[in-house]
XYZ file of N, CA and C in Angstrom:
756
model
N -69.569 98.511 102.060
C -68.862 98.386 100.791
C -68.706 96.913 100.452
N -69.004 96.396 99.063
C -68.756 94.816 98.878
C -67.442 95.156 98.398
N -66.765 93.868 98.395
C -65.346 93.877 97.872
C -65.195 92.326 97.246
N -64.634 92.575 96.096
C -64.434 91.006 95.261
C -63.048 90.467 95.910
N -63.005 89.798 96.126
C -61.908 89.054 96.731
C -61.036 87.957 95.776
N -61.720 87.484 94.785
C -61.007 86.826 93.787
C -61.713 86.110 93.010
N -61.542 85.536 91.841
C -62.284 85.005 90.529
C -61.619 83.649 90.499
N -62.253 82.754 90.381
C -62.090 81.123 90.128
C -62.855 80.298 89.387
N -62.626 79.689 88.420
C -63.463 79.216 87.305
C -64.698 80.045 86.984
N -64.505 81.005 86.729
C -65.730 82.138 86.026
C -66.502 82.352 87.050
N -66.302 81.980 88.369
C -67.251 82.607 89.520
C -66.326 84.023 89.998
N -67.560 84.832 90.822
C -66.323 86.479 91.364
C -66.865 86.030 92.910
N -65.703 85.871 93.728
C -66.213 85.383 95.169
C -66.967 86.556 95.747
N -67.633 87.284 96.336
C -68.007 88.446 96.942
C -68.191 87.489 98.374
N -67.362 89.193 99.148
C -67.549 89.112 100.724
C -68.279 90.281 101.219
N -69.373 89.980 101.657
C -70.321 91.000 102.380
C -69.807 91.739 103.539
N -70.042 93.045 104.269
C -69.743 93.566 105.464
C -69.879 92.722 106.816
N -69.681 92.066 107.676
C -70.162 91.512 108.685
C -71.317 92.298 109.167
N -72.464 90.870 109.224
C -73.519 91.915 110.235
C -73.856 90.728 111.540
N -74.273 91.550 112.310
C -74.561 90.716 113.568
C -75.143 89.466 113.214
N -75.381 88.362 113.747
C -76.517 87.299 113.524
C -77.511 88.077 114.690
N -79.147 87.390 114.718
C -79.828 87.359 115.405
C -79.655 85.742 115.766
N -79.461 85.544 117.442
C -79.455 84.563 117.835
C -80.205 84.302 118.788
N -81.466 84.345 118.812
C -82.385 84.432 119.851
C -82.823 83.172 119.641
N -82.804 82.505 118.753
C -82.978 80.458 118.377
C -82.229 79.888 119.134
N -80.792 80.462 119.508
C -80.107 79.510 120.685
C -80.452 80.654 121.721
N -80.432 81.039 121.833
C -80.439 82.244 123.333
C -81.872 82.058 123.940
N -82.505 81.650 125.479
C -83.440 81.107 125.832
C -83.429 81.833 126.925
N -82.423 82.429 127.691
C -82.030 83.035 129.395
C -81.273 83.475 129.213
N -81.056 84.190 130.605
C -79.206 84.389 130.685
C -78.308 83.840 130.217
N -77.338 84.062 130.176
C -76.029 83.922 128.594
C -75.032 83.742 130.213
N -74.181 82.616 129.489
C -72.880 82.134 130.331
C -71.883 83.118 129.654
N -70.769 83.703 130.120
C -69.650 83.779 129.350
C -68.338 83.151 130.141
N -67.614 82.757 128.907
C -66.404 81.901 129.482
C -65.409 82.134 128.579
N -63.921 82.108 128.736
C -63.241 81.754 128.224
C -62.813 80.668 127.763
N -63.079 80.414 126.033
C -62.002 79.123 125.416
C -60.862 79.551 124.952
N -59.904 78.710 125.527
C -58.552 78.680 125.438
C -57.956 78.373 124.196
N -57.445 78.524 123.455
C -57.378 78.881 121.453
C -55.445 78.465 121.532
N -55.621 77.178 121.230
C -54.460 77.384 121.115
C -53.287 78.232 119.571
N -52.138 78.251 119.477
C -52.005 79.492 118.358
C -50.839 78.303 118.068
N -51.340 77.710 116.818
C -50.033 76.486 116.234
C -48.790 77.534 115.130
N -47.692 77.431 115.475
C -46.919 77.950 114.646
C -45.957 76.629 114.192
N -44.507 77.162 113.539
C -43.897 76.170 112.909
C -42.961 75.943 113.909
N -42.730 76.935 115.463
C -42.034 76.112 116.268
C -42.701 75.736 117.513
N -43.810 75.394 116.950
C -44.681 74.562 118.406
C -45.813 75.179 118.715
N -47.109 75.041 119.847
C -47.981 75.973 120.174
C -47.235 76.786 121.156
N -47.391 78.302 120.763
C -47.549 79.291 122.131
C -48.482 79.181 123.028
N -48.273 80.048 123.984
C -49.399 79.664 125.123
C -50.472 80.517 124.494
N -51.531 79.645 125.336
C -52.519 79.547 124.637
C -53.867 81.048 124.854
N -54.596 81.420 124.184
C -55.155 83.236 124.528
C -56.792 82.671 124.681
N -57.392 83.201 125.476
C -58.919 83.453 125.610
C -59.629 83.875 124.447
N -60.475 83.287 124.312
C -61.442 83.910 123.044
C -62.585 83.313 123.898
N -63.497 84.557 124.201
C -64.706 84.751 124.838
C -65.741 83.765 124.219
N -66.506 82.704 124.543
C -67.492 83.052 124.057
C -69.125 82.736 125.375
N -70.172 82.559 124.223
C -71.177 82.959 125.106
C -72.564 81.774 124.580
N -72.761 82.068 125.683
C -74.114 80.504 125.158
C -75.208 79.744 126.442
N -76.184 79.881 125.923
C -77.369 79.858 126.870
C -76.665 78.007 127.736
N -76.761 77.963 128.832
C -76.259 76.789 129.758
C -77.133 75.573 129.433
N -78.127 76.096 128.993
C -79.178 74.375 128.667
C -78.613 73.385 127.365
N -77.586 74.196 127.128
C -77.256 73.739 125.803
C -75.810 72.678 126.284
N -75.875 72.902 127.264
C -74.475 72.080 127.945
C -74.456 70.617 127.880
N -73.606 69.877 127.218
C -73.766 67.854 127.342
C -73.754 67.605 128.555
N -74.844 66.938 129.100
C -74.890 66.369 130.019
C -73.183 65.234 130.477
N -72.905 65.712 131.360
C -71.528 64.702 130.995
C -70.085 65.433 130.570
N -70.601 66.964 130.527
C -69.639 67.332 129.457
C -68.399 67.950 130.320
N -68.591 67.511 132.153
C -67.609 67.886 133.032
C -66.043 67.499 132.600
N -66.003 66.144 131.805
C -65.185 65.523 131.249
C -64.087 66.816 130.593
N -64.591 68.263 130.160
C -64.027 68.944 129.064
C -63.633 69.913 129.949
N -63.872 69.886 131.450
C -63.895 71.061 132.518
C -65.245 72.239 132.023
N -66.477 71.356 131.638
C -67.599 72.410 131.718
C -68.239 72.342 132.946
N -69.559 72.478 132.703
C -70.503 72.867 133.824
C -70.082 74.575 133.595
N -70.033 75.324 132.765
C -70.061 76.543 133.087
C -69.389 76.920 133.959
N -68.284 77.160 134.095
C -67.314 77.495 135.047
C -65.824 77.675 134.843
N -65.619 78.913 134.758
C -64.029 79.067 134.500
C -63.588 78.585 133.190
N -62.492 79.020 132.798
C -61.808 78.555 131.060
C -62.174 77.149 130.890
N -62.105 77.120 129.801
C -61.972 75.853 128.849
C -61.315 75.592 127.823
N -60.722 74.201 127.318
C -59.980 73.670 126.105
C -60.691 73.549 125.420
N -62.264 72.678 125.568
C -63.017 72.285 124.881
C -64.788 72.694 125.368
N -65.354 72.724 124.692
C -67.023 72.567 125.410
C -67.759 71.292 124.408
N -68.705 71.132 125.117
C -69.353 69.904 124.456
C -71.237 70.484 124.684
N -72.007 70.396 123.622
C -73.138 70.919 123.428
C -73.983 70.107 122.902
N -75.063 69.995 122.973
C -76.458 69.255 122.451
C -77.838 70.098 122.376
N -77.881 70.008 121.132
C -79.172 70.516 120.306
C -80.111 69.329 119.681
N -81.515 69.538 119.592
C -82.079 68.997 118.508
C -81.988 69.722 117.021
N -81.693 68.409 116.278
C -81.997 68.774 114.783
C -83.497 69.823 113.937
N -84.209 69.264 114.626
C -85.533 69.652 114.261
C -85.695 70.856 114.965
N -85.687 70.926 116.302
C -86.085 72.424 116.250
C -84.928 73.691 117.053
N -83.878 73.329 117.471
C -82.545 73.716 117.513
C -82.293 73.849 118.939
N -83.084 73.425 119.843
C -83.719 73.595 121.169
C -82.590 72.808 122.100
N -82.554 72.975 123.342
C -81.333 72.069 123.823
C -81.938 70.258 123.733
N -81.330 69.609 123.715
C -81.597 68.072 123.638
C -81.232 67.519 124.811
N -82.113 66.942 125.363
C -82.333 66.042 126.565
C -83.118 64.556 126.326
N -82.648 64.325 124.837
C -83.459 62.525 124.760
C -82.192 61.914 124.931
N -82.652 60.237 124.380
C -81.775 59.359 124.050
C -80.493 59.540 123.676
N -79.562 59.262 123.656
C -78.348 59.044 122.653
C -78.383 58.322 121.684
N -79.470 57.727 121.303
C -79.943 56.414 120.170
C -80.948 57.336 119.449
N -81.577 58.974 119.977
C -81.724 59.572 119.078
C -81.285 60.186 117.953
N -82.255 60.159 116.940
C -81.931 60.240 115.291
C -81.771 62.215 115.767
N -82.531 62.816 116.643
C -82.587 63.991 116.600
C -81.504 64.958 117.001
N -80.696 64.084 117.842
C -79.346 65.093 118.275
C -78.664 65.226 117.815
N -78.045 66.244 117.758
C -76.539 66.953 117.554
C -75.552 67.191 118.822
N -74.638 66.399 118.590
C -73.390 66.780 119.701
C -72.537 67.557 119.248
N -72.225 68.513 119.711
C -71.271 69.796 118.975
C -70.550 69.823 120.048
N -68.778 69.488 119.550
C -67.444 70.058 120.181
C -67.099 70.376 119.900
N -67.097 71.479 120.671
C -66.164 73.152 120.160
C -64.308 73.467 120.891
N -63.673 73.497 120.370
C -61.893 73.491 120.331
C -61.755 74.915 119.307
N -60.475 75.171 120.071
C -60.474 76.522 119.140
C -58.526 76.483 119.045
N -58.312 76.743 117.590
C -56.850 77.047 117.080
C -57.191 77.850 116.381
N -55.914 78.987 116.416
C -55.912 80.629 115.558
C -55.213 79.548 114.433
N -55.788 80.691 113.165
C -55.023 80.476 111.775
C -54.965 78.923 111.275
N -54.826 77.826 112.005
C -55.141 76.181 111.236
C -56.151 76.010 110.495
N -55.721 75.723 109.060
C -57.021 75.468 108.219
C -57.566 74.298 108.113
N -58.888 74.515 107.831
C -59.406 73.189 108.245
C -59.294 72.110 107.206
N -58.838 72.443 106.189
C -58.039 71.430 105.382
C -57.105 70.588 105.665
N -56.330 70.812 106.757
C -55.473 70.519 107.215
C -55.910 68.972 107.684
N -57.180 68.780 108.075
C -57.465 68.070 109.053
C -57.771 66.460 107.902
N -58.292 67.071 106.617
C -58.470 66.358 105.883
C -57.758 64.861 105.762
N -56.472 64.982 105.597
C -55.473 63.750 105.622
C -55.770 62.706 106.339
N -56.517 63.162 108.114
C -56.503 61.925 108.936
C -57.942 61.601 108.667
N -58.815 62.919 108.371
C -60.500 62.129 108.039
C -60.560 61.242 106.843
N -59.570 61.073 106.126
C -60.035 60.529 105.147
C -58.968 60.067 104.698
N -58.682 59.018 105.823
C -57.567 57.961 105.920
C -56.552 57.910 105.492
N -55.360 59.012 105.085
C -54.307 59.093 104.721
C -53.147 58.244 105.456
N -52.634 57.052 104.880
C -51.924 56.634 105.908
C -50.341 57.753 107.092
N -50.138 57.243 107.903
C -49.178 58.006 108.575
C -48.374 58.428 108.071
N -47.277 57.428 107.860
C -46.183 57.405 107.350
C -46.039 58.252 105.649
N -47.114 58.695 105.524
C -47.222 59.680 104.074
C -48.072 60.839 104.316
N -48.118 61.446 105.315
C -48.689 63.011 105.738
C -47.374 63.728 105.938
N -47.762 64.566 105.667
C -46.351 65.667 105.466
C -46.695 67.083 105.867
N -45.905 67.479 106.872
C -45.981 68.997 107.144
C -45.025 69.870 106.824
N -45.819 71.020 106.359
C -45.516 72.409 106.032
C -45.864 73.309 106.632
N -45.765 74.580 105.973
C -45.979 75.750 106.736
C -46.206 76.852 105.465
N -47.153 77.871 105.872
C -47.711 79.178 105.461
C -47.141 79.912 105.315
N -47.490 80.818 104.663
C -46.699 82.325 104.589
C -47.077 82.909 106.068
N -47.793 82.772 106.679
C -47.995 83.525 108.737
C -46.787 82.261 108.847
N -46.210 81.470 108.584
C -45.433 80.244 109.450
C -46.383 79.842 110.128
N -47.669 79.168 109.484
C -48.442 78.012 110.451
C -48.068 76.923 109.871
N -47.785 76.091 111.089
C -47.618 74.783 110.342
C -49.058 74.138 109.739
N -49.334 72.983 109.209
C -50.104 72.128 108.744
C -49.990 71.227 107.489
N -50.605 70.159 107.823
C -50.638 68.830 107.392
C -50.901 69.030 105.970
N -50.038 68.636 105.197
C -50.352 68.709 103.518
C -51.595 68.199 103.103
N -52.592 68.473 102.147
C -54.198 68.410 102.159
C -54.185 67.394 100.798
N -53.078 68.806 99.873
C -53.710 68.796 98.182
C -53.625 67.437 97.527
N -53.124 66.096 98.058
C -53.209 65.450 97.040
C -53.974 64.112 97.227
N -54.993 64.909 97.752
C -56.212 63.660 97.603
C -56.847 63.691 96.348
N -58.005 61.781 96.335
C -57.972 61.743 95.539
C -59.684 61.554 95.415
N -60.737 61.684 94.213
C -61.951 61.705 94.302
C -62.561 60.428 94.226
N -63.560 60.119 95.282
C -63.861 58.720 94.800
C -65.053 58.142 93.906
N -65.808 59.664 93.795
C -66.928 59.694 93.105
C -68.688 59.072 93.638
N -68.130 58.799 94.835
C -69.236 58.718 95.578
C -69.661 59.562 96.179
N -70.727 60.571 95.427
C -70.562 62.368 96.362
C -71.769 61.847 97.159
N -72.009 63.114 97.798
C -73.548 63.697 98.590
C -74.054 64.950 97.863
N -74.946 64.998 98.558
C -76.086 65.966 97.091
C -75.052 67.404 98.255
N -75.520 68.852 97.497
C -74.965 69.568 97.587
C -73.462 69.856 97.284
N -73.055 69.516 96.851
C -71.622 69.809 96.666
C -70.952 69.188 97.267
N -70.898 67.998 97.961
C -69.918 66.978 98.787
C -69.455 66.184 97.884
N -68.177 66.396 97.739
C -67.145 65.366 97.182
C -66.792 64.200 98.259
N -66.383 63.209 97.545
C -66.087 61.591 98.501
C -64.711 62.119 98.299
N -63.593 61.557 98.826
C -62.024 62.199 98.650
C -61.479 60.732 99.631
N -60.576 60.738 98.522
C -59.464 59.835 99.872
C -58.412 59.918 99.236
N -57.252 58.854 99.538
C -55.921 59.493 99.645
C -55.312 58.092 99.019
N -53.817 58.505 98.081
C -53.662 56.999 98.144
C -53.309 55.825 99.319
N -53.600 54.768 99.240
C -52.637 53.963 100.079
C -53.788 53.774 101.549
N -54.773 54.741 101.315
C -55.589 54.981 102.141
C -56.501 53.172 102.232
N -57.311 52.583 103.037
C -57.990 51.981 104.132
C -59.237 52.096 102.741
N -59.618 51.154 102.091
C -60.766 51.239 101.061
C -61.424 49.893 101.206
N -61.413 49.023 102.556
C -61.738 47.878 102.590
C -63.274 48.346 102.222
N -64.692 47.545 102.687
C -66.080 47.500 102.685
C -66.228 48.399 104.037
N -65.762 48.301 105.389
C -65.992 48.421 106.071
C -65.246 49.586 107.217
N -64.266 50.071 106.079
C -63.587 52.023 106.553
C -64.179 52.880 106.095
N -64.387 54.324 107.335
C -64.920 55.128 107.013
C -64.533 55.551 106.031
N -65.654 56.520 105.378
C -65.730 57.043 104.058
C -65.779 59.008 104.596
N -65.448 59.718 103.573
C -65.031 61.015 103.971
C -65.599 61.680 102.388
N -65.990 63.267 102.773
C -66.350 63.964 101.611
C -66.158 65.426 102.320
N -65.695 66.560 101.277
C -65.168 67.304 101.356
C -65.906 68.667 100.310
N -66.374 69.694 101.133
C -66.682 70.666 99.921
C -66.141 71.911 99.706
N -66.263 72.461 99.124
C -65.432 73.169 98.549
C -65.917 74.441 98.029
N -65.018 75.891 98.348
C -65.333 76.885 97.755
C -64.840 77.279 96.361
N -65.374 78.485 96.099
C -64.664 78.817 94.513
C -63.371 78.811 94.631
N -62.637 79.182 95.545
C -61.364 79.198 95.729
C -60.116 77.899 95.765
N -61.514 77.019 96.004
C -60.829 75.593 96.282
C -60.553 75.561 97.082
N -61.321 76.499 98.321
C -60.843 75.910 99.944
C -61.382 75.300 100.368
N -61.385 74.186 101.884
C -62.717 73.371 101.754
C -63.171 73.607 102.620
N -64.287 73.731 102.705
C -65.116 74.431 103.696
C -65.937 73.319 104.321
N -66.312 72.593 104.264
C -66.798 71.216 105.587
C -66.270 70.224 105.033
N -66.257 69.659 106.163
C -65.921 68.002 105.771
C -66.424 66.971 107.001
N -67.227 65.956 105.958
C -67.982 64.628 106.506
C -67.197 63.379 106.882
N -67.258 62.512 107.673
C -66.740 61.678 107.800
C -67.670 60.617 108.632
N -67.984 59.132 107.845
C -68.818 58.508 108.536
C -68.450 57.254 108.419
N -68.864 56.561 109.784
C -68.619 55.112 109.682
C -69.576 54.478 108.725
N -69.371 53.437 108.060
C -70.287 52.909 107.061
C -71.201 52.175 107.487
N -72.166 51.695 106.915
C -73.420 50.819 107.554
C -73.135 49.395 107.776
N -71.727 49.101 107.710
C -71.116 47.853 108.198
C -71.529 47.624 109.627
N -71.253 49.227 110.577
C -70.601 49.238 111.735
C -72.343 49.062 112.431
N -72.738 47.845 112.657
C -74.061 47.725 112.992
C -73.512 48.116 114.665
N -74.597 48.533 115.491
C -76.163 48.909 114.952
C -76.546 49.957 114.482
N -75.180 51.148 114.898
C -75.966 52.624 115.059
C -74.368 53.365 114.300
N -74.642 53.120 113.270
C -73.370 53.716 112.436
C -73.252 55.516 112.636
N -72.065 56.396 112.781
C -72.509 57.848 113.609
C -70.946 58.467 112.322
N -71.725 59.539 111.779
C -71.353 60.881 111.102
C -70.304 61.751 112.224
N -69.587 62.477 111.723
C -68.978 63.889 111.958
C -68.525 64.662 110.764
N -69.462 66.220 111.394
C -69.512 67.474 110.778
C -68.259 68.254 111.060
N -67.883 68.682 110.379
C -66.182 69.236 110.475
C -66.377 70.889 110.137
N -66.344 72.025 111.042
C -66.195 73.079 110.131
C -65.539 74.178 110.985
N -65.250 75.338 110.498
C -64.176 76.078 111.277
C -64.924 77.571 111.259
N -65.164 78.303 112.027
C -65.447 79.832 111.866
C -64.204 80.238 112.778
N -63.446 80.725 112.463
C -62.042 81.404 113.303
C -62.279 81.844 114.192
N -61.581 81.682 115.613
C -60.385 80.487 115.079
C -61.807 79.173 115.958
N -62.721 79.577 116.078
C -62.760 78.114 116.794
C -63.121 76.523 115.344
N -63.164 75.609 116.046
C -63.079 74.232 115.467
C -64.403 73.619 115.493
N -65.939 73.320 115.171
C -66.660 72.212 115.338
C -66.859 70.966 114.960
N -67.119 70.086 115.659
C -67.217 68.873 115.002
C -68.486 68.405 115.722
N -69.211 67.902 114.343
C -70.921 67.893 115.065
C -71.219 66.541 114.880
N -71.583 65.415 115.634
C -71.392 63.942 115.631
C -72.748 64.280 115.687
N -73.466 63.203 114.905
C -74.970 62.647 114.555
C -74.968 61.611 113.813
N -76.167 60.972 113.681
C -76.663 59.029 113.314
C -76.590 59.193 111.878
N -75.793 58.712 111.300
C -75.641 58.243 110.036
C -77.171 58.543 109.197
N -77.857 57.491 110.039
C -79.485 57.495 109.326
C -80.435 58.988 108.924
N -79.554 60.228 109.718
C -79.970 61.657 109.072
C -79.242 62.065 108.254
N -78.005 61.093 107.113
C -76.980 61.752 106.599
C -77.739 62.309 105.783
N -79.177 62.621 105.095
C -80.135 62.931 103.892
C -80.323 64.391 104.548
N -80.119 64.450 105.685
C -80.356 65.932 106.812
C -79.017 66.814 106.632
N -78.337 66.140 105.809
C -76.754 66.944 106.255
C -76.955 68.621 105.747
N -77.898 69.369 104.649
C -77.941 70.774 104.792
C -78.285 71.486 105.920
N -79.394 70.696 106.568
C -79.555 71.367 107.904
C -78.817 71.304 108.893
N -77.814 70.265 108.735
C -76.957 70.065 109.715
C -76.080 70.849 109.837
N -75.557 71.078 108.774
C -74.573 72.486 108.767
C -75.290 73.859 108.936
N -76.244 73.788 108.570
C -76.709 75.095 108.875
C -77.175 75.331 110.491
N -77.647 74.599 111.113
C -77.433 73.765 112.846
C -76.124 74.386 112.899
N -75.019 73.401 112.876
C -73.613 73.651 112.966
C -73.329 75.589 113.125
N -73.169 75.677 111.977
C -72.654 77.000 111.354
C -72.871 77.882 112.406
N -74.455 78.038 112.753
C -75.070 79.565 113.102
C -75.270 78.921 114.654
N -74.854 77.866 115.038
C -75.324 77.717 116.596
C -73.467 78.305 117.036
N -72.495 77.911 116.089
C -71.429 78.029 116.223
C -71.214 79.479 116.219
N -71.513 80.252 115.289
C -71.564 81.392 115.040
C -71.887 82.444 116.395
N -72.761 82.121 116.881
C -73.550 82.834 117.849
C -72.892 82.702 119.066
N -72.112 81.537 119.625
C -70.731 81.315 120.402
C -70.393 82.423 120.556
N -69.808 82.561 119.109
C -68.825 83.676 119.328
C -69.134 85.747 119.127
N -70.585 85.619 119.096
C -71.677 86.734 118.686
C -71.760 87.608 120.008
N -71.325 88.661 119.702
C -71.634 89.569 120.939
C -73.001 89.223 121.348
N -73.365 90.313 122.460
C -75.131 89.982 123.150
C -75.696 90.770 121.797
N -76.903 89.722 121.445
C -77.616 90.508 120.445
C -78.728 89.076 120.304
N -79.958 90.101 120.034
C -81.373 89.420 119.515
C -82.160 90.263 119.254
N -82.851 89.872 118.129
C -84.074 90.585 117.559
C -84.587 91.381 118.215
N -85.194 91.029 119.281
C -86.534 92.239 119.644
C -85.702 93.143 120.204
N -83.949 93.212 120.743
C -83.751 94.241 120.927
C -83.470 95.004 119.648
N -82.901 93.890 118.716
C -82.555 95.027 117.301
C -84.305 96.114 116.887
N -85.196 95.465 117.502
C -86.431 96.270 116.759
C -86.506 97.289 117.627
N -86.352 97.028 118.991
C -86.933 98.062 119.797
C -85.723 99.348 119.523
N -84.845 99.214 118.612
C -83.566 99.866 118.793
C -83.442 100.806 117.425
N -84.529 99.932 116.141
C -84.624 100.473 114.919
C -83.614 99.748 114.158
N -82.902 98.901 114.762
C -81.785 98.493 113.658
C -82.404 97.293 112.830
């Protein structure tokens, strides 16, 4: 059944049924499963914190990424992951490669990722302000940034805040947005001041977990694929066992 969910400047949002992804692009072997630890922010503090399963071929692990309590083993706060851009494969070059993606995955129930907006895009301290939801989640007041008119192709707005850090040489932030006016990614990059190797972060949320996908400035012209990288490697995390050739051999 489709269902309209709401109308915003003459668009009708439609939400489709959930269907599985096929994730056999990240899935290569046997599948790790682990618990990430999700923390649940309310307005009187975090509760302790609940498991949310997820699952993901081990080659995909940051070298290094023991730092987060990985290596595949027992719960986690955080995981840390590396893909290539180009063909979505685990990444084992350089760190001065243009081709990687570092993806850290953190997981909070119900925090919107708007929330996060204020500190990407330099809101000073002393003028962030918290509230709270109709669930009583707390979070960081978003709405009154301001546009700077320096977009990115696709729908990326530049956004900052007043009072905000606008020297030559502070990061710059862009923000996009659904019909609803929610924002659904957000960029944040050091500028080409910061010689030699100026570095991006991808901001996006599939509930409850958190990604943030760090890559070289010099692919910011890559940023559709990047999210789409992002999105569906993220996605599949959290994707029961499922891949194609079993959906065929199965008729589905």
């Amino acid at each position: 059944m489709i269902r309209t969910v709401g109308v915003c400047l003459g668009f009708v949002a439609i939400v489709q049924p959930a269907v599985a992804m096929d994730c056999t692009a990240y899935r290569h072997g046997p599948l790790v499963e682990r618990d990430l630890l999700v923390s649940q922010y309310r307005a009187r503090g975090i509760e302790e914190r609940r498991p949310e399963q997820i699952r993901y071929d081990p080659a995909y692990e940051a070298q290094g990424a023991a730092a987060f309590g990985g290596t595949s083993a027992g719960p986690t706060v955080a995981e840390v992951f590396e893909l290539s851009l180009a063909t979505g494969l685990p990444f084992r070059g350089s760190s001065l490669d243009e081709d990687e993606l570092r993806i850290l995955i953190g997981g909070v129930d119900l925090f919107p990722l708007a929330s996060n907006l204020p500190h990407l895009a330099n809101k000073p301290w002393n003028e962030r302000l918290l509230t709270r939801d109709a669930l009583n989640v707390e979070y960081w007041v978003w709405e009154d940034y301001e546009l700077t008119g320096r977009d990115l192709p696709d729908g990326f707005l530049g956004v900052t805040y007043p009072g905000a850090d606008r020297s030559a040489d502070a990061p710059q932030a862009w923000a996009r947005f659904d019909t609803k006016g929610d924002v659904t990614e957000i960029v944040k990059c050091a500028t080409l001041a910061k010689y030699p190797n100026p570095q991006c972060e991808l901001h996006i949320k599939i509930e409850p977990v958190f990604a943030e996908t760090d890559f070289d400035r010099d692919v910011l012209d890559q940023l559709p694929a990047i999210v789409t990288r992002t999105r569906n490697f993220t996605a599949c995390l959290l994707e029961e066992q499922f891949d194609g050739a079993a959906a065929e051999r199965d008729g589905r």
